[in-house]
Amino acid sequence: VKLKVGVHDLSEELDFIEKLCMQEPTRRIRLDANGSWSFDEARRVCDRLSQYQGIILEQPIDPRDLLGLDKLQQQTSMTIALDESLVFDEEGALQTACKQCVIKPMYMGGLRASKAVVARAQALKKSLCVTHVLESAIGRAGAVHFAAGVGDKGPHGVADPKLNSTEMSIAGTIGHGA
């Protein structure tokens, strides 16, 4: 499950996430903050949620703050995934300690350019999450096929658009008492 976070009060979001983790302890959860937290807030999230297995924290702080992202990954056992950071500074992002790279072929310059980024990330022992942006069915299909050929165990963010999306906003969920 991918949750968009960084919308509500951090304490409310953490309470919600902890409840979800306790209700479904084997569910893998990707928390995508889209760079909305400060370093201290991201550190608080890591401290509070590190006891739960299978949580990935995607782009928790400003994507241009590679030193902060590197420091955060070094201070936690949680997987920190870089998304927008790869777009702003691919080489710098790859050199951080962050454990995962989110590859969006459309943002990487297409499938060939993405293949080169994947090869470099794999050489650095980083896990991968191939996904897509809001492109056409052709772009989504390209990302699905690309993900299938990456060889990483995934999971990748390329769900079948005919199926229910596994991404939801925590904003709507907290507001409706879920």
PDB file of C-alpha atoms in Angstrom:
ATOM      1  CA  VAL A   1       0.000   0.000   0.000  1.00  0.00           C
ATOM      2  CA  LYS A   2       1.295   3.436  -0.861  1.00  0.00           C
ATOM      3  CA  LEU A   3       0.172   6.291   1.350  1.00  0.00           C
ATOM      4  CA  LYS A   4       0.689   9.935   0.493  1.00  0.00           C
ATOM      5  CA  VAL A   5       1.729  11.573   3.759  1.00  0.00           C
ATOM      6  CA  GLY A   6       2.824  15.004   4.921  1.00  0.00           C
ATOM      7  CA  VAL A   7      -0.671  16.462   4.601  1.00  0.00           C
ATOM      8  CA  HIS A   8      -2.047  16.343   8.164  1.00  0.00           C
ATOM      9  CA  ASP A   9      -0.547  16.888  11.565  1.00  0.00           C
ATOM     10  CA  LEU A  10       2.407  14.518  11.856  1.00  0.00           C
ATOM     11  CA  SER A  11       1.145  12.994  15.120  1.00  0.00           C
ATOM     12  CA  GLU A  12      -2.202  12.162  13.509  1.00  0.00           C
ATOM     13  CA  GLU A  13      -0.504  10.566  10.536  1.00  0.00           C
ATOM     14  CA  LEU A  14       1.818   8.514  12.740  1.00  0.00           C
ATOM     15  CA  ASP A  15      -1.121   7.313  14.875  1.00  0.00           C
ATOM     16  CA  PHE A  16      -2.948   6.220  11.714  1.00  0.00           C
ATOM     17  CA  ILE A  17       0.092   4.438  10.285  1.00  0.00           C
ATOM     18  CA  GLU A  18       0.768   2.630  13.576  1.00  0.00           C
ATOM     19  CA  LYS A  19      -2.842   1.416  13.692  1.00  0.00           C
ATOM     20  CA  LEU A  20      -2.509   0.142  10.138  1.00  0.00           C
ATOM     21  CA  CYS A  21       0.758  -1.627  10.995  1.00  0.00           C
ATOM     22  CA  MET A  22      -0.780  -3.278  14.054  1.00  0.00           C
ATOM     23  CA  GLN A  23      -3.904  -4.377  12.163  1.00  0.00           C
ATOM     24  CA  GLU A  24      -1.950  -5.805   9.244  1.00  0.00           C
ATOM     25  CA  PRO A  25       1.610  -6.521  10.423  1.00  0.00           C
ATOM     26  CA  THR A  26       2.642  -8.307   7.212  1.00  0.00           C
ATOM     27  CA  ARG A  27       1.464  -5.570   4.844  1.00  0.00           C
ATOM     28  CA  ARG A  28       4.208  -3.617   3.150  1.00  0.00           C
ATOM     29  CA  ILE A  29       3.686   0.120   3.283  1.00  0.00           C
ATOM     30  CA  ARG A  30       5.296   2.864   1.212  1.00  0.00           C
ATOM     31  CA  LEU A  31       4.987   6.311   2.764  1.00  0.00           C
ATOM     32  CA  ASP A  32       5.469   9.027   0.146  1.00  0.00           C
ATOM     33  CA  ALA A  33       5.996  12.443   1.731  1.00  0.00           C
ATOM     34  CA  ASN A  34       6.963  14.143  -1.560  1.00  0.00           C
ATOM     35  CA  GLY A  35       9.660  16.075   0.298  1.00  0.00           C
ATOM     36  CA  SER A  36       7.154  17.733   2.639  1.00  0.00           C
ATOM     37  CA  TRP A  37       8.849  16.987   5.973  1.00  0.00           C
ATOM     38  CA  SER A  38      11.772  18.686   7.628  1.00  0.00           C
ATOM     39  CA  PHE A  39      14.753  16.531   8.556  1.00  0.00           C
ATOM     40  CA  ASP A  40      13.618  16.494  12.196  1.00  0.00           C
ATOM     41  CA  GLU A  41      10.098  15.396  11.234  1.00  0.00           C
ATOM     42  CA  ALA A  42      11.455  12.624   9.017  1.00  0.00           C
ATOM     43  CA  ARG A  43      13.756  11.531  11.831  1.00  0.00           C
ATOM     44  CA  ARG A  44      10.737  11.411  14.173  1.00  0.00           C
ATOM     45  CA  VAL A  45       8.887   9.208  11.674  1.00  0.00           C
ATOM     46  CA  CYS A  46      11.862   6.841  11.434  1.00  0.00           C
ATOM     47  CA  ASP A  47      12.231   6.646  15.213  1.00  0.00           C
ATOM     48  CA  ARG A  48       8.559   5.917  15.767  1.00  0.00           C
ATOM     49  CA  LEU A  49       7.992   3.469  12.906  1.00  0.00           C
ATOM     50  CA  SER A  50      11.310   1.607  12.721  1.00  0.00           C
ATOM     51  CA  GLN A  51       9.901  -1.217  14.842  1.00  0.00           C
ATOM     52  CA  TYR A  52       7.546  -2.185  12.001  1.00  0.00           C
ATOM     53  CA  GLN A  53       8.842  -4.320   9.157  1.00  0.00           C
ATOM     54  CA  GLY A  54       8.260  -3.529   5.512  1.00  0.00           C
ATOM     55  CA  ILE A  55       7.932   0.260   5.650  1.00  0.00           C
ATOM     56  CA  ILE A  56       9.630   2.280   2.939  1.00  0.00           C
ATOM     57  CA  LEU A  57       9.904   6.035   3.340  1.00  0.00           C
ATOM     58  CA  GLU A  58       9.852   7.684  -0.085  1.00  0.00           C
ATOM     59  CA  GLN A  59      11.307  11.141  -0.580  1.00  0.00           C
ATOM     60  CA  PRO A  60      10.738  12.240   3.031  1.00  0.00           C
ATOM     61  CA  ILE A  61      12.544  15.579   2.820  1.00  0.00           C
ATOM     62  CA  ASP A  62      13.391  18.127   0.135  1.00  0.00           C
ATOM     63  CA  PRO A  63      14.669  16.179  -2.876  1.00  0.00           C
ATOM     64  CA  ARG A  64      17.557  18.609  -3.328  1.00  0.00           C
ATOM     65  CA  ASP A  65      18.818  17.990   0.227  1.00  0.00           C
ATOM     66  CA  LEU A  66      21.005  15.021  -0.644  1.00  0.00           C
ATOM     67  CA  LEU A  67      23.211  15.479   2.423  1.00  0.00           C
ATOM     68  CA  GLY A  68      20.123  15.371   4.647  1.00  0.00           C
ATOM     69  CA  LEU A  69      18.762  12.289   2.880  1.00  0.00           C
ATOM     70  CA  ASP A  70      22.129  10.567   3.162  1.00  0.00           C
ATOM     71  CA  LYS A  71      22.338  11.412   6.887  1.00  0.00           C
ATOM     72  CA  LEU A  72      18.760  10.224   7.477  1.00  0.00           C
ATOM     73  CA  GLN A  73      19.450   6.853   5.829  1.00  0.00           C
ATOM     74  CA  GLN A  74      22.594   6.435   7.908  1.00  0.00           C
ATOM     75  CA  GLN A  75      20.581   7.034  11.085  1.00  0.00           C
ATOM     76  CA  THR A  76      17.787   4.533  10.447  1.00  0.00           C
ATOM     77  CA  SER A  77      17.253   0.927   9.453  1.00  0.00           C
ATOM     78  CA  MET A  78      14.171   1.896   7.398  1.00  0.00           C
ATOM     79  CA  THR A  79      14.583   2.033   3.647  1.00  0.00           C
ATOM     80  CA  ILE A  80      14.749   5.580   2.338  1.00  0.00           C
ATOM     81  CA  ALA A  81      13.689   5.723  -1.317  1.00  0.00           C
ATOM     82  CA  LEU A  82      14.700   8.543  -3.640  1.00  0.00           C
ATOM     83  CA  ASP A  83      12.277   9.692  -6.302  1.00  0.00           C
ATOM     84  CA  GLU A  84      12.459  13.348  -7.315  1.00  0.00           C
ATOM     85  CA  SER A  85      16.078  13.498  -6.086  1.00  0.00           C
ATOM     86  CA  LEU A  86      17.067  11.365  -9.077  1.00  0.00           C
ATOM     87  CA  VAL A  87      15.504  13.886 -11.435  1.00  0.00           C
ATOM     88  CA  PHE A  88      17.240  16.897  -9.852  1.00  0.00           C
ATOM     89  CA  ASP A  89      20.677  15.326  -9.336  1.00  0.00           C
ATOM     90  CA  GLU A  90      20.912  11.768 -10.590  1.00  0.00           C
ATOM     91  CA  GLU A  91      24.613  11.286  -9.846  1.00  0.00           C
ATOM     92  CA  GLY A  92      24.418  12.877  -6.401  1.00  0.00           C
ATOM     93  CA  ALA A  93      21.313  10.863  -5.501  1.00  0.00           C
ATOM     94  CA  LEU A  94      22.958   7.603  -6.517  1.00  0.00           C
ATOM     95  CA  GLN A  95      25.946   8.392  -4.295  1.00  0.00           C
ATOM     96  CA  THR A  96      23.843   8.741  -1.122  1.00  0.00           C
ATOM     97  CA  ALA A  97      23.413   5.890   1.342  1.00  0.00           C
ATOM     98  CA  CYS A  98      19.700   5.742   0.488  1.00  0.00           C
ATOM     99  CA  LYS A  99      18.725   2.152  -0.189  1.00  0.00           C
ATOM    100  CA  GLN A 100      16.162   2.480  -2.975  1.00  0.00           C
ATOM    101  CA  CYS A 101      15.714   4.368  -6.235  1.00  0.00           C
ATOM    102  CA  VAL A 102      12.320   5.098  -7.782  1.00  0.00           C
ATOM    103  CA  ILE A 103      12.704   4.987 -11.554  1.00  0.00           C
ATOM    104  CA  LYS A 104      10.129   6.805 -13.678  1.00  0.00           C
ATOM    105  CA  PRO A 105      11.114   6.322 -17.330  1.00  0.00           C
ATOM    106  CA  MET A 106       9.277   9.464 -18.424  1.00  0.00           C
ATOM    107  CA  TYR A 107      11.315  11.586 -15.991  1.00  0.00           C
ATOM    108  CA  MET A 108      14.570   9.750 -16.673  1.00  0.00           C
ATOM    109  CA  GLY A 109      14.457  10.558 -20.383  1.00  0.00           C
ATOM    110  CA  GLY A 110      12.858   7.371 -21.667  1.00  0.00           C
ATOM    111  CA  LEU A 111      13.472   3.639 -21.462  1.00  0.00           C
ATOM    112  CA  ARG A 112      17.079   3.653 -22.679  1.00  0.00           C
ATOM    113  CA  ALA A 113      18.136   6.367 -20.254  1.00  0.00           C
ATOM    114  CA  SER A 114      16.281   4.531 -17.474  1.00  0.00           C
ATOM    115  CA  LYS A 115      18.154   1.339 -18.301  1.00  0.00           C
ATOM    116  CA  ALA A 116      21.455   3.135 -17.712  1.00  0.00           C
ATOM    117  CA  VAL A 117      20.258   4.534 -14.360  1.00  0.00           C
ATOM    118  CA  VAL A 118      19.045   1.080 -13.313  1.00  0.00           C
ATOM    119  CA  ALA A 119      22.417  -0.471 -14.168  1.00  0.00           C
ATOM    120  CA  ARG A 120      24.248   2.141 -12.097  1.00  0.00           C
ATOM    121  CA  ALA A 121      21.825   1.774  -9.168  1.00  0.00           C
ATOM    122  CA  GLN A 122      22.149  -2.013  -9.225  1.00  0.00           C
ATOM    123  CA  ALA A 123      25.937  -1.762  -9.313  1.00  0.00           C
ATOM    124  CA  LEU A 124      25.634   0.300  -6.121  1.00  0.00           C
ATOM    125  CA  LYS A 125      23.421  -2.428  -4.564  1.00  0.00           C
ATOM    126  CA  LYS A 126      20.309  -0.249  -4.420  1.00  0.00           C
ATOM    127  CA  SER A 127      16.854  -1.769  -4.693  1.00  0.00           C
ATOM    128  CA  LEU A 128      14.539  -0.396  -7.353  1.00  0.00           C
ATOM    129  CA  CYS A 129      10.934   0.594  -7.749  1.00  0.00           C
ATOM    130  CA  VAL A 130       9.961   1.195 -11.367  1.00  0.00           C
ATOM    131  CA  THR A 131       6.800   3.219 -11.772  1.00  0.00           C
ATOM    132  CA  HIS A 132       5.201   5.715 -14.101  1.00  0.00           C
ATOM    133  CA  VAL A 133       3.870   9.207 -14.022  1.00  0.00           C
ATOM    134  CA  LEU A 134       0.468  10.235 -15.299  1.00  0.00           C
ATOM    135  CA  GLU A 135       1.152   9.283 -18.875  1.00  0.00           C
ATOM    136  CA  SER A 136      -0.927   7.477 -21.479  1.00  0.00           C
ATOM    137  CA  ALA A 137      -1.668   3.764 -21.612  1.00  0.00           C
ATOM    138  CA  ILE A 138       1.367   3.409 -23.886  1.00  0.00           C
ATOM    139  CA  GLY A 139       3.643   5.060 -21.312  1.00  0.00           C
ATOM    140  CA  ARG A 140       2.212   2.883 -18.512  1.00  0.00           C
ATOM    141  CA  ALA A 141       2.635  -0.238 -20.641  1.00  0.00           C
ATOM    142  CA  GLY A 142       6.240   0.726 -21.338  1.00  0.00           C
ATOM    143  CA  ALA A 143       6.886   1.116 -17.604  1.00  0.00           C
ATOM    144  CA  VAL A 144       5.254  -2.268 -16.879  1.00  0.00           C
ATOM    145  CA  HIS A 145       7.429  -4.021 -19.466  1.00  0.00           C
ATOM    146  CA  PHE A 146      10.493  -2.153 -18.305  1.00  0.00           C
ATOM    147  CA  ALA A 147       9.827  -3.193 -14.686  1.00  0.00           C
ATOM    148  CA  ALA A 148       9.468  -6.810 -15.792  1.00  0.00           C
ATOM    149  CA  GLY A 149      12.901  -6.684 -17.393  1.00  0.00           C
ATOM    150  CA  VAL A 150      14.710  -4.994 -14.510  1.00  0.00           C
ATOM    151  CA  GLY A 151      15.285  -8.202 -12.578  1.00  0.00           C
ATOM    152  CA  ASP A 152      14.746  -6.582  -9.181  1.00  0.00           C
ATOM    153  CA  LYS A 153      12.337  -8.390  -6.893  1.00  0.00           C
ATOM    154  CA  GLY A 154      10.135  -5.314  -6.653  1.00  0.00           C
ATOM    155  CA  PRO A 155       7.422  -4.569  -5.875  1.00  0.00           C
ATOM    156  CA  HIS A 156       7.138  -2.016  -8.585  1.00  0.00           C
ATOM    157  CA  GLY A 157       4.549   0.730  -8.798  1.00  0.00           C
ATOM    158  CA  VAL A 158       3.039  -0.241 -12.116  1.00  0.00           C
ATOM    159  CA  ALA A 159      -0.400  -1.578 -11.230  1.00  0.00           C
ATOM    160  CA  ASP A 160      -2.890  -2.535 -13.902  1.00  0.00           C
ATOM    161  CA  PRO A 161      -5.072   0.578 -14.389  1.00  0.00           C
ATOM    162  CA  LYS A 162      -8.168  -1.671 -14.611  1.00  0.00           C
ATOM    163  CA  LEU A 163      -7.572  -2.773 -11.019  1.00  0.00           C
ATOM    164  CA  ASN A 164      -8.215  -0.669  -7.943  1.00  0.00           C
ATOM    165  CA  SER A 165      -5.297   1.581  -7.156  1.00  0.00           C
ATOM    166  CA  THR A 166      -3.209   0.730  -4.106  1.00  0.00           C
ATOM    167  CA  GLU A 167      -2.278   4.369  -3.650  1.00  0.00           C
ATOM    168  CA  MET A 168      -4.391   6.542  -1.426  1.00  0.00           C
ATOM    169  CA  SER A 169      -4.062   9.822   0.308  1.00  0.00           C
ATOM    170  CA  ILE A 170      -3.795   9.667   4.062  1.00  0.00           C
ATOM    171  CA  ALA A 171      -5.596  13.015   4.052  1.00  0.00           C
ATOM    172  CA  GLY A 172      -8.871  11.467   2.916  1.00  0.00           C
ATOM    173  CA  THR A 173      -8.394   8.450   5.135  1.00  0.00           C
ATOM    174  CA  ILE A 174      -7.782  10.317   8.389  1.00  0.00           C
ATOM    175  CA  GLY A 175     -10.574  12.735   7.612  1.00  0.00           C
ATOM    176  CA  HIS A 176     -13.049   9.860   7.232  1.00  0.00           C
ATOM    177  CA  GLY A 177     -12.081   7.898  10.324  1.00  0.00           C
ATOM    178  CA  ALA A 178     -10.653   4.884   8.483  1.00  0.00           C
TER     179      ALA A 178
END
